[in-house]
């Protein structure tokens, strides 16, 4: 009887995670009354709460399952993913966080319109933001399908449907205010869901003399990718994409609008830089152990569910079932938190562009935000989670990041330059990634197309600069005033 109950523990824990999220959305409904509440939580989110919320939505399926899966499949090459993810936020802290918050915009298209005063560029930015969000939601739905089918007999399609059924009420009821609280809670759920199994597994191998240690040397067989040749190119391209792709993730950037001012935005990022490595230590440890105890040649779907299988591989009986349930609950929290942030981001853009920024338009945008990825997710195959997300980072780094970064720091960028660079970067990255997926790994040029960030991102920046310098048009007349707004902190009046 106990064994039967423990075997259903993953579904129970996933259900608890969903119920907790629903309860938070109901709580947020009582506080979200204005448009500002829905879009940016009235800009009153504290640095610690916001850092936890950003970590909650940033640590997606690729972080929770995919990092460990890459280590299982490719050895130490998988270690570069957490390095690149964290480096992306360091870049965000140094170059973007405070100026973006001072802009006072709700969405990235709002920021672009403030900077360039162009309706065409704003609409183009909105289209790319929505496309990016859709592309990023799909891996979360695939991850939910993987998790549900791995820990239960339930069909895989139930996972994506459950994610949508939980995310929609959260976003529709309270907007950004509800999502902020939910994502902060989900970060600590995810952290606990990996910390507890890690403690049990490490103690199991380290404290019991009767346990035979696995061969951990197998983990390092792939090298760290710094020995020259294809390995070095792949590593540099990956880190480059992750580092600059963060600057174009609208669901991450919009969170900085919820801080009261630029100073608290910087404080948020500093705290975030502590929370991310704290989390990433755990999937790395579990990935190393999973590779050591797994058979050789584990790739794709099998590697992505490696840490879901790990507790039951090491522990038999009730303990293995309960630890598996905890990991499954944490994985589902990862899918929910990232999907929630993406839906809020898409909803805000759709509402601003097509419904005059109304709360009703925000809710219509939420429905659009989940409908398309749900359809795509049901008709596409499941790529390796971390690899799929890396493709999205390459796309955002090539399309949105040049305009965001140059728009903040370079006076000379023009509307034509920004549009040309954005279009060329988007088309180059999409074409390379689509062609790369259809090629054999040993084919000539496959590496350049599968990992195009090294040449694709610089090309987008270069095109933007060249067209701005020698193409038609001049920088907007409002450039100096906007740059002053972005870079000069407001003077705080002293009260007597």
Short mmCIF file of C-alpha atoms in Angstrom, two decimals:
data_model
loop_
_atom_site.label_atom_id
_atom_site.label_comp_id
_atom_site.label_asym_id
_atom_site.label_seq_id
_atom_site.Cartn_x
_atom_site.Cartn_y
_atom_site.Cartn_z
CA UNK A 1 0.00 0.00 0.00
CA UNK A 2 2.82 2.41 0.92
CA UNK A 3 4.63 1.59 -2.30
CA UNK A 4 1.50 2.35 -4.34
CA UNK A 5 1.09 5.70 -2.63
CA UNK A 6 4.75 6.66 -3.09
CA UNK A 7 4.58 5.70 -6.78
CA UNK A 8 1.91 8.36 -7.26
CA UNK A 9 3.89 10.94 -5.25
CA UNK A 10 5.15 12.83 -8.36
CA UNK A 11 1.57 13.59 -9.42
CA UNK A 12 0.70 14.67 -5.88
CA UNK A 13 3.66 17.06 -5.68
CA UNK A 14 2.96 18.48 -9.15
CA UNK A 15 -0.64 18.99 -8.04
CA UNK A 16 0.53 20.84 -4.91
CA UNK A 17 2.72 23.14 -7.02
CA UNK A 18 -0.25 23.92 -9.28
CA UNK A 19 -2.60 24.56 -6.35
CA UNK A 20 -0.09 26.88 -4.67
CA UNK A 21 0.23 28.84 -7.91
CA UNK A 22 -3.56 29.10 -8.23
CA UNK A 23 -3.80 30.34 -4.63
CA UNK A 24 -1.21 33.02 -5.34
CA UNK A 25 -3.16 34.14 -8.41
CA UNK A 26 -6.32 34.42 -6.30
CA UNK A 27 -4.41 36.49 -3.77
CA UNK A 28 -3.06 38.75 -6.52
CA UNK A 29 -6.55 39.38 -7.83
CA UNK A 30 -7.47 41.28 -4.66
CA UNK A 31 -4.55 43.69 -5.18
CA UNK A 32 -4.45 44.14 -8.97
CA UNK A 33 -6.95 46.81 -9.85
CA UNK A 34 -5.13 49.27 -12.09
CA UNK A 35 -3.37 49.02 -15.45
CA UNK A 36 -0.08 49.70 -13.68
CA UNK A 37 -0.70 46.71 -11.40
CA UNK A 38 -1.17 44.43 -14.38
CA UNK A 39 1.83 45.64 -16.37
CA UNK A 40 4.55 46.47 -13.82
CA UNK A 41 3.07 45.72 -10.35
CA UNK A 42 2.81 49.51 -9.81
CA UNK A 43 6.64 49.71 -9.85
CA UNK A 44 6.83 48.81 -6.15
CA UNK A 45 8.66 45.48 -6.21
CA UNK A 46 11.59 45.32 -3.78
CA UNK A 47 15.05 44.16 -4.96
CA UNK A 48 14.94 40.82 -3.09
CA UNK A 49 11.45 39.93 -4.26
CA UNK A 50 12.24 40.96 -7.82
CA UNK A 51 15.55 39.08 -7.85
CA UNK A 52 13.78 35.91 -6.70
CA UNK A 53 11.06 36.44 -9.32
CA UNK A 54 13.56 37.01 -12.15
CA UNK A 55 15.52 33.94 -11.08
CA UNK A 56 12.23 32.03 -11.01
CA UNK A 57 11.33 32.88 -14.60
CA UNK A 58 14.91 32.79 -15.97
CA UNK A 59 15.63 29.29 -14.62
CA UNK A 60 13.54 27.54 -17.21
CA UNK A 61 13.26 23.96 -18.44
CA UNK A 62 16.72 24.37 -19.98
CA UNK A 63 18.22 25.25 -16.59
CA UNK A 64 16.35 22.76 -14.44
CA UNK A 65 16.53 19.69 -16.71
CA UNK A 66 18.62 20.76 -19.69
CA UNK A 67 21.91 21.68 -17.98
CA UNK A 68 22.15 18.32 -16.26
CA UNK A 69 21.02 16.65 -19.49
CA UNK A 70 23.83 18.29 -21.47
CA UNK A 71 26.40 17.17 -18.91
CA UNK A 72 25.04 13.64 -19.18
CA UNK A 73 25.15 13.73 -22.98
CA UNK A 74 28.27 15.85 -23.64
CA UNK A 75 30.34 15.92 -20.48
CA UNK A 76 31.83 19.23 -19.39
CA UNK A 77 30.58 21.11 -22.44
CA UNK A 78 27.30 21.39 -20.54
CA UNK A 79 29.03 23.46 -17.86
CA UNK A 80 29.20 26.41 -20.23
CA UNK A 81 25.44 26.90 -20.13
CA UNK A 82 25.26 28.15 -16.52
CA UNK A 83 28.39 30.22 -17.18
CA UNK A 84 26.73 31.87 -20.18
CA UNK A 85 23.40 32.38 -18.41
CA UNK A 86 25.05 34.10 -15.45
CA UNK A 87 27.36 36.16 -17.69
CA UNK A 88 24.26 37.41 -19.47
CA UNK A 89 22.99 39.00 -16.28
CA UNK A 90 26.38 40.51 -15.56
CA UNK A 91 26.19 42.17 -18.99
CA UNK A 92 22.65 43.26 -18.15
CA UNK A 93 23.81 44.78 -14.86
CA UNK A 94 26.67 46.73 -16.41
CA UNK A 95 25.02 48.03 -19.58
CA UNK A 96 21.23 47.88 -19.42
CA UNK A 97 19.45 47.53 -16.05
CA UNK A 98 19.49 51.09 -14.69
CA UNK A 99 19.07 52.99 -18.02
CA UNK A 100 16.20 50.74 -19.02
CA UNK A 101 14.41 51.34 -15.73
CA UNK A 102 14.88 55.11 -16.03
CA UNK A 103 13.20 55.02 -19.43
CA UNK A 104 9.85 54.50 -17.67
CA UNK A 105 8.60 52.25 -20.48
CA UNK A 106 6.28 49.27 -19.98
CA UNK A 107 7.62 47.05 -22.79
CA UNK A 108 10.57 46.83 -25.18
CA UNK A 109 8.48 48.34 -28.01
CA UNK A 110 7.67 51.21 -25.63
CA UNK A 111 11.40 51.74 -25.05
CA UNK A 112 12.12 51.61 -28.79
CA UNK A 113 9.39 54.16 -29.48
CA UNK A 114 10.75 56.46 -26.75
CA UNK A 115 14.26 56.22 -28.19
CA UNK A 116 13.49 56.43 -31.92
CA UNK A 117 9.99 57.99 -32.23
CA UNK A 118 9.12 55.55 -35.02
CA UNK A 119 5.83 53.66 -35.22
CA UNK A 120 7.23 51.31 -37.87
CA UNK A 121 10.21 50.34 -35.73
CA UNK A 122 7.94 49.94 -32.73
CA UNK A 123 5.64 47.58 -34.63
CA UNK A 124 8.60 45.56 -35.95
CA UNK A 125 9.99 45.25 -32.43
CA UNK A 126 6.61 44.10 -31.15
CA UNK A 127 6.45 41.37 -33.80
CA UNK A 128 9.92 40.08 -32.88
CA UNK A 129 9.15 40.21 -29.14
CA UNK A 130 5.99 38.14 -29.66
CA UNK A 131 7.80 35.65 -31.93
CA UNK A 132 10.61 35.30 -29.38
CA UNK A 133 8.11 34.66 -26.61
CA UNK A 134 6.33 31.99 -28.63
CA UNK A 135 9.62 30.27 -29.47
CA UNK A 136 10.63 30.31 -25.80
CA UNK A 137 7.32 28.96 -24.48
CA UNK A 138 7.49 25.90 -26.75
CA UNK A 139 10.50 24.32 -24.90
CA UNK A 140 8.67 24.84 -21.60
CA UNK A 141 5.70 22.87 -22.95
CA UNK A 142 8.00 20.18 -24.31
CA UNK A 143 9.66 20.01 -20.89
CA UNK A 144 6.29 19.56 -19.20
CA UNK A 145 5.48 16.75 -21.62
CA UNK A 146 8.80 15.07 -20.87
CA UNK A 147 8.38 15.36 -17.11
CA UNK A 148 4.83 14.04 -17.02
CA UNK A 149 5.54 11.06 -19.25
CA UNK A 150 8.77 10.27 -17.37
CA UNK A 151 7.28 10.07 -13.86
CA UNK A 152 3.80 8.72 -14.59
CA UNK A 153 1.68 6.78 -17.05
CA UNK A 154 -0.20 9.94 -18.02
CA UNK A 155 0.07 10.88 -21.73
CA UNK A 156 2.65 13.55 -22.48
CA UNK A 157 0.11 16.03 -23.87
CA UNK A 158 -1.33 16.46 -20.35
CA UNK A 159 1.79 18.32 -19.23
CA UNK A 160 1.51 21.25 -21.69
CA UNK A 161 -2.24 21.52 -21.13
CA UNK A 162 -1.71 21.63 -17.37
CA UNK A 163 0.92 24.36 -17.73
CA UNK A 164 -1.50 26.47 -19.75
CA UNK A 165 -4.34 25.74 -17.31
CA UNK A 166 -2.23 27.05 -14.41
CA UNK A 167 -0.50 29.96 -16.14
CA UNK A 168 -3.60 31.51 -17.70
CA UNK A 169 -5.55 32.06 -14.43
CA UNK A 170 -2.42 33.47 -12.79
CA UNK A 171 -1.86 36.01 -15.56
CA UNK A 172 -5.53 36.81 -16.23
CA UNK A 173 -6.38 37.42 -12.59
CA UNK A 174 -3.51 39.56 -11.35
CA UNK A 175 -1.11 40.28 -14.19
CA UNK A 176 2.44 41.18 -13.19
CA UNK A 177 1.63 41.47 -9.49
CA UNK A 178 0.40 37.86 -9.25
CA UNK A 179 3.17 36.57 -11.49
CA UNK A 180 5.87 38.31 -9.43
CA UNK A 181 4.83 36.60 -6.20
CA UNK A 182 4.34 33.25 -7.93
CA UNK A 183 7.74 33.34 -9.62
CA UNK A 184 9.53 34.29 -6.40
CA UNK A 185 7.92 31.35 -4.59
CA UNK A 186 8.69 29.04 -7.51
CA UNK A 187 12.40 29.92 -7.45
CA UNK A 188 12.67 28.66 -3.89
CA UNK A 189 10.54 25.63 -4.75
CA UNK A 190 12.94 24.78 -7.57
CA UNK A 191 15.97 25.34 -5.38
CA UNK A 192 14.59 23.10 -2.63
CA UNK A 193 13.52 20.46 -5.16
CA UNK A 194 17.14 20.03 -6.25
CA UNK A 195 18.87 20.74 -2.94
CA UNK A 196 17.17 17.93 -0.97
CA UNK A 197 17.92 15.14 -3.50
CA UNK A 198 21.47 16.45 -3.89
CA UNK A 199 22.05 16.21 -0.13
CA UNK A 200 20.69 12.66 0.01
CA UNK A 201 22.71 11.53 -3.03
CA UNK A 202 25.97 13.13 -1.92
CA UNK A 203 25.62 11.65 1.58
CA UNK A 204 24.83 8.29 0.00
CA UNK A 205 28.08 8.27 -1.97
CA UNK A 206 30.25 10.05 0.59
CA UNK A 207 29.22 8.67 3.97
CA UNK A 208 28.56 4.96 3.40
CA UNK A 209 31.60 2.72 3.09
CA UNK A 210 29.51 -0.02 1.56
CA UNK A 211 28.62 2.04 -1.51
CA UNK A 212 30.80 1.66 -4.59
CA UNK A 213 31.62 5.07 -6.05
CA UNK A 214 30.86 5.48 -9.74
CA UNK A 215 33.56 6.41 -12.23
CA UNK A 216 33.36 10.21 -12.21
CA UNK A 217 36.29 10.45 -14.64
CA UNK A 218 33.83 9.66 -17.45
CA UNK A 219 32.30 13.11 -17.00
CA UNK A 220 35.42 14.86 -18.24
CA UNK A 221 35.83 12.79 -21.39
CA UNK A 222 34.37 15.49 -23.63
CA UNK A 223 36.74 18.20 -22.40
CA UNK A 224 35.81 21.77 -21.58
CA UNK A 225 35.85 22.97 -25.17
CA UNK A 226 38.94 25.17 -24.86
CA UNK A 227 41.40 22.88 -26.65
CA UNK A 228 41.01 24.53 -30.04
CA UNK A 229 39.22 23.37 -33.17
CA UNK A 230 35.46 22.72 -33.32
CA UNK A 231 35.17 22.42 -29.53
CA UNK A 232 36.51 25.92 -29.00
CA UNK A 233 34.29 27.40 -31.71
CA UNK A 234 31.21 25.72 -30.27
CA UNK A 235 31.99 26.94 -26.75
CA UNK A 236 32.68 30.54 -27.77
CA UNK A 237 29.56 30.68 -29.91
CA UNK A 238 27.40 29.25 -27.13
CA UNK A 239 28.64 31.63 -24.43
CA UNK A 240 28.40 34.59 -26.83
CA UNK A 241 24.76 33.75 -27.60
CA UNK A 242 23.79 33.27 -23.95
CA UNK A 243 25.62 36.38 -22.79
CA UNK A 244 24.09 38.77 -25.34
CA UNK A 245 20.80 36.94 -25.80
CA UNK A 246 19.75 37.95 -22.28
CA UNK A 247 19.69 41.59 -23.44
CA UNK A 248 16.90 40.73 -25.88
CA UNK A 249 14.68 38.63 -23.60
CA UNK A 250 11.61 40.79 -23.18
CA UNK A 251 10.20 38.77 -20.27
CA UNK A 252 13.41 39.41 -18.32
CA UNK A 253 13.82 43.07 -19.27
CA UNK A 254 10.22 43.93 -18.38
CA UNK A 255 10.89 42.89 -14.79
CA UNK A 256 13.23 45.86 -14.33
CA UNK A 257 10.30 48.18 -14.98
CA UNK A 258 8.74 46.85 -11.76
CA UNK A 259 11.51 48.37 -9.61
CA UNK A 260 10.87 51.82 -8.12
CA UNK A 261 13.97 53.35 -9.77
CA UNK A 262 17.29 52.66 -11.51
CA UNK A 263 19.18 52.20 -8.25
CA UNK A 264 16.89 49.41 -7.07
CA UNK A 265 17.14 47.86 -10.55
CA UNK A 266 20.90 47.56 -10.08
CA UNK A 267 20.42 46.16 -6.58
CA UNK A 268 18.00 43.62 -7.99
CA UNK A 269 20.59 42.44 -10.51
CA UNK A 270 23.34 42.19 -7.88
CA UNK A 271 21.13 39.96 -5.73
CA UNK A 272 20.20 37.97 -8.80
CA UNK A 273 23.87 37.31 -9.54
CA UNK A 274 23.99 35.58 -6.16
CA UNK A 275 20.82 33.53 -6.64
CA UNK A 276 21.73 32.15 -10.07
CA UNK A 277 25.08 30.50 -9.14
CA UNK A 278 23.48 29.24 -5.91
CA UNK A 279 20.96 27.35 -8.03
CA UNK A 280 23.27 26.24 -10.85
CA UNK A 281 25.59 24.39 -8.49
CA UNK A 282 22.84 21.82 -7.96
CA UNK A 283 22.03 20.70 -11.56
CA UNK A 284 25.77 20.60 -12.24
CA UNK A 285 26.37 18.24 -9.30
CA UNK A 286 23.40 16.08 -10.26
CA UNK A 287 24.44 16.09 -13.92
CA UNK A 288 27.94 14.91 -13.06
CA UNK A 289 26.56 12.08 -10.90
CA UNK A 290 23.93 11.15 -13.50
CA UNK A 291 26.56 10.89 -16.25
CA UNK A 292 28.72 8.72 -14.00
CA UNK A 293 25.92 6.26 -13.24
CA UNK A 294 24.22 6.34 -16.67
CA UNK A 295 25.11 4.11 -19.62
CA UNK A 296 27.23 5.64 -22.37
CA UNK A 297 25.58 7.29 -25.34
CA UNK A 298 22.63 8.87 -23.52
CA UNK A 299 21.34 11.78 -25.63
CA UNK A 300 18.18 13.73 -26.47
CA UNK A 301 15.09 12.93 -24.45
CA UNK A 302 16.88 10.38 -22.26
CA UNK A 303 19.48 12.93 -21.16
CA UNK A 304 16.87 15.61 -20.47
CA UNK A 305 15.10 13.36 -17.96
CA UNK A 306 18.34 12.12 -16.41
CA UNK A 307 17.88 13.92 -13.10
CA UNK A 308 14.26 12.79 -12.95
CA UNK A 309 15.49 9.19 -13.18
CA UNK A 310 18.51 9.69 -10.92
CA UNK A 311 16.85 9.30 -7.46
CA UNK A 312 15.17 6.02 -8.38
CA UNK A 313 18.41 4.81 -9.98
CA UNK A 314 20.34 5.30 -6.72
CA UNK A 315 17.62 4.66 -4.13
CA UNK A 316 15.06 1.90 -4.23
CA UNK A 317 11.64 1.94 -2.66
CA UNK A 318 9.83 4.83 -1.03
CA UNK A 319 12.85 7.15 -0.70
CA UNK A 320 13.58 7.01 -4.43
CA UNK A 321 9.91 7.66 -5.26
CA UNK A 322 9.66 10.63 -2.90
CA UNK A 323 12.87 12.25 -4.15
CA UNK A 324 11.70 11.74 -7.74
CA UNK A 325 8.42 13.40 -6.82
CA UNK A 326 10.28 16.38 -5.37
CA UNK A 327 12.37 16.80 -8.53
CA UNK A 328 9.25 16.49 -10.69
CA UNK A 329 7.51 19.21 -8.66
CA UNK A 330 10.52 21.49 -9.04
CA UNK A 331 10.64 20.86 -12.77
CA UNK A 332 6.99 21.78 -13.09
CA UNK A 333 7.60 24.96 -11.09
CA UNK A 334 10.30 25.81 -13.65
CA UNK A 335 7.90 25.36 -16.56
CA UNK A 336 5.21 27.44 -14.83
CA UNK A 337 7.44 30.32 -13.76
CA UNK A 338 9.11 30.82 -17.14
CA UNK A 339 5.89 30.41 -19.08
CA UNK A 340 4.16 32.93 -16.78
CA UNK A 341 6.82 35.56 -17.41
CA UNK A 342 6.69 35.00 -21.15
CA UNK A 343 2.89 35.22 -21.25
CA UNK A 344 2.96 38.50 -19.28
CA UNK A 345 5.54 39.91 -21.67
CA UNK A 346 3.60 38.94 -24.80
CA UNK A 347 0.31 40.10 -23.26
CA UNK A 348 1.73 43.52 -22.51
CA UNK A 349 3.04 43.97 -26.03
CA UNK A 350 -0.19 42.78 -27.68
CA UNK A 351 -2.28 45.04 -25.43
CA UNK A 352 -0.09 48.09 -26.02
CA UNK A 353 0.05 47.63 -29.77
CA UNK A 354 -3.51 46.60 -30.57
CA UNK A 355 -5.78 47.40 -27.59
CA UNK A 356 -4.47 50.77 -26.36
CA UNK A 357 -2.94 49.25 -23.27
CA UNK A 358 -6.19 48.24 -21.60
CA UNK A 359 -6.55 45.48 -19.00
CA UNK A 360 -9.03 43.74 -21.33
CA UNK A 361 -6.47 43.85 -24.11
CA UNK A 362 -3.88 42.41 -21.73
CA UNK A 363 -6.14 39.43 -21.07
CA UNK A 364 -6.78 38.90 -24.79
CA UNK A 365 -3.02 39.03 -25.30
CA UNK A 366 -2.60 36.30 -22.67
CA UNK A 367 -4.91 33.99 -24.61
CA UNK A 368 -2.97 34.67 -27.82
CA UNK A 369 0.30 34.13 -25.99
CA UNK A 370 -0.54 30.55 -24.99
CA UNK A 371 -2.64 29.42 -27.97
CA UNK A 372 0.08 29.56 -30.63
CA UNK A 373 2.85 27.81 -28.59
CA UNK A 374 0.38 25.13 -27.50
CA UNK A 375 -0.38 24.42 -31.16
CA UNK A 376 3.31 24.47 -32.14
CA UNK A 377 4.24 22.28 -29.18
CA UNK A 378 1.80 19.55 -30.20
CA UNK A 379 3.07 19.30 -33.79
CA UNK A 380 6.84 19.64 -33.27
CA UNK A 381 9.37 17.11 -32.06
CA UNK A 382 11.16 17.56 -28.76
CA UNK A 383 14.64 18.98 -29.27
CA UNK A 384 17.07 18.79 -26.38
CA UNK A 385 15.78 21.44 -23.99
CA UNK A 386 18.98 23.41 -23.46
CA UNK A 387 19.77 23.34 -27.18
CA UNK A 388 16.32 24.65 -28.08
CA UNK A 389 16.62 27.53 -25.61
CA UNK A 390 20.14 28.33 -26.88
CA UNK A 391 18.60 28.81 -30.34
CA UNK A 392 16.16 31.35 -28.90
CA UNK A 393 19.06 33.20 -27.23
CA UNK A 394 20.89 33.33 -30.57
CA UNK A 395 17.80 34.80 -32.22
CA UNK A 396 17.30 37.50 -29.57
CA UNK A 397 21.01 38.33 -29.48
CA UNK A 398 20.96 38.88 -33.24
CA UNK A 399 17.66 40.78 -33.53
CA UNK A 400 16.79 42.69 -30.34
CA UNK A 401 20.08 42.99 -28.44
CA UNK A 402 21.82 45.31 -30.97
CA UNK A 403 18.96 47.82 -30.88
CA UNK A 404 18.64 47.72 -27.08
CA UNK A 405 22.37 48.04 -26.45
CA UNK A 406 23.15 50.62 -29.15
CA UNK A 407 19.95 52.50 -28.39
CA UNK A 408 21.15 53.01 -24.81
CA UNK A 409 24.83 53.72 -25.48
CA UNK A 410 25.29 55.14 -28.99
CA UNK A 411 23.97 58.50 -30.04
CA UNK A 412 24.46 57.83 -33.76
CA UNK A 413 22.00 54.98 -34.28
CA UNK A 414 19.19 55.85 -36.70
CA UNK A 415 15.73 54.43 -37.31
CA UNK A 416 16.78 52.93 -40.66
CA UNK A 417 19.92 51.45 -39.11
CA UNK A 418 17.97 49.92 -36.26
CA UNK A 419 15.32 48.43 -38.56
CA UNK A 420 17.88 47.06 -41.03
CA UNK A 421 20.03 45.52 -38.31
CA UNK A 422 17.01 44.00 -36.57
CA UNK A 423 15.61 42.45 -39.75
CA UNK A 424 18.98 41.17 -41.00
CA UNK A 425 19.92 39.75 -37.60
CA UNK A 426 16.57 37.98 -37.27
CA UNK A 427 16.68 36.53 -40.79
CA UNK A 428 20.33 35.46 -40.58
CA UNK A 429 19.89 33.67 -37.26
CA UNK A 430 16.62 31.99 -38.22
CA UNK A 431 17.97 30.84 -41.59
CA UNK A 432 21.16 29.47 -40.03
CA UNK A 433 19.32 27.61 -37.29
CA UNK A 434 16.71 26.12 -39.63
CA UNK A 435 19.36 24.97 -42.12
CA UNK A 436 21.54 23.64 -39.30
CA UNK A 437 18.74 21.50 -37.91
CA UNK A 438 18.34 19.80 -41.27
CA UNK A 439 22.04 19.00 -41.76
CA UNK A 440 24.14 16.08 -40.61
CA UNK A 441 26.66 17.04 -37.92
CA UNK A 442 29.56 15.91 -40.13
CA UNK A 443 28.44 17.90 -43.18
CA UNK A 444 30.60 20.86 -44.28
CA UNK A 445 29.39 24.06 -42.67
CA UNK A 446 27.12 22.28 -40.20
CA UNK A 447 28.98 23.67 -37.19
CA UNK A 448 28.72 27.25 -38.50
CA UNK A 449 24.97 26.89 -38.99
CA UNK A 450 24.22 25.00 -35.78
CA UNK A 451 26.19 27.53 -33.72
CA UNK A 452 25.88 30.78 -35.71
CA UNK A 453 26.25 33.28 -32.86
CA UNK A 454 29.96 33.97 -33.52
CA UNK A 455 29.29 35.44 -36.94
CA UNK A 456 25.57 36.20 -36.81
CA UNK A 457 25.56 38.59 -33.82
CA UNK A 458 28.55 40.70 -34.96
CA UNK A 459 26.96 40.90 -38.42
CA UNK A 460 23.76 42.34 -36.92
CA UNK A 461 25.71 44.94 -34.92
CA UNK A 462 27.89 45.81 -37.92
CA UNK A 463 24.93 46.24 -40.26
CA UNK A 464 23.19 48.48 -37.71
CA UNK A 465 26.27 50.69 -37.35
CA UNK A 466 27.09 50.88 -41.07
CA UNK A 467 23.55 51.75 -42.14
CA UNK A 468 23.27 54.30 -39.33
CA UNK A 469 26.54 55.98 -40.36
CA UNK A 470 26.22 55.94 -44.14
CA UNK A 471 22.60 55.09 -44.85
CA UNK A 472 19.60 57.42 -45.16
CA UNK A 473 18.28 59.38 -42.22
CA UNK A 474 19.80 60.93 -39.11
CA UNK A 475 19.48 60.21 -35.39
CA UNK A 476 16.13 61.36 -33.97
CA UNK A 477 16.00 64.97 -32.77
CA UNK A 478 15.04 63.78 -29.32
CA UNK A 479 18.20 61.66 -28.96
CA UNK A 480 20.05 63.90 -26.52
CA UNK A 481 17.02 64.35 -24.27
CA UNK A 482 16.29 60.60 -24.20
CA UNK A 483 19.92 59.68 -23.49
CA UNK A 484 19.95 62.19 -20.65
CA UNK A 485 16.83 60.52 -19.25
CA UNK A 486 18.47 57.08 -19.52
CA UNK A 487 21.84 57.96 -18.01
CA UNK A 488 21.34 60.80 -15.54
CA UNK A 489 19.78 59.68 -12.24
CA UNK A 490 16.93 61.91 -11.06
CA UNK A 491 17.79 64.37 -8.32
CA UNK A 492 16.12 63.45 -5.05
CA UNK A 493 14.84 66.39 -3.08
CA UNK A 494 15.70 66.52 0.58
CA UNK A 495 12.82 66.90 2.94
CA UNK A 496 13.16 69.08 5.98
#
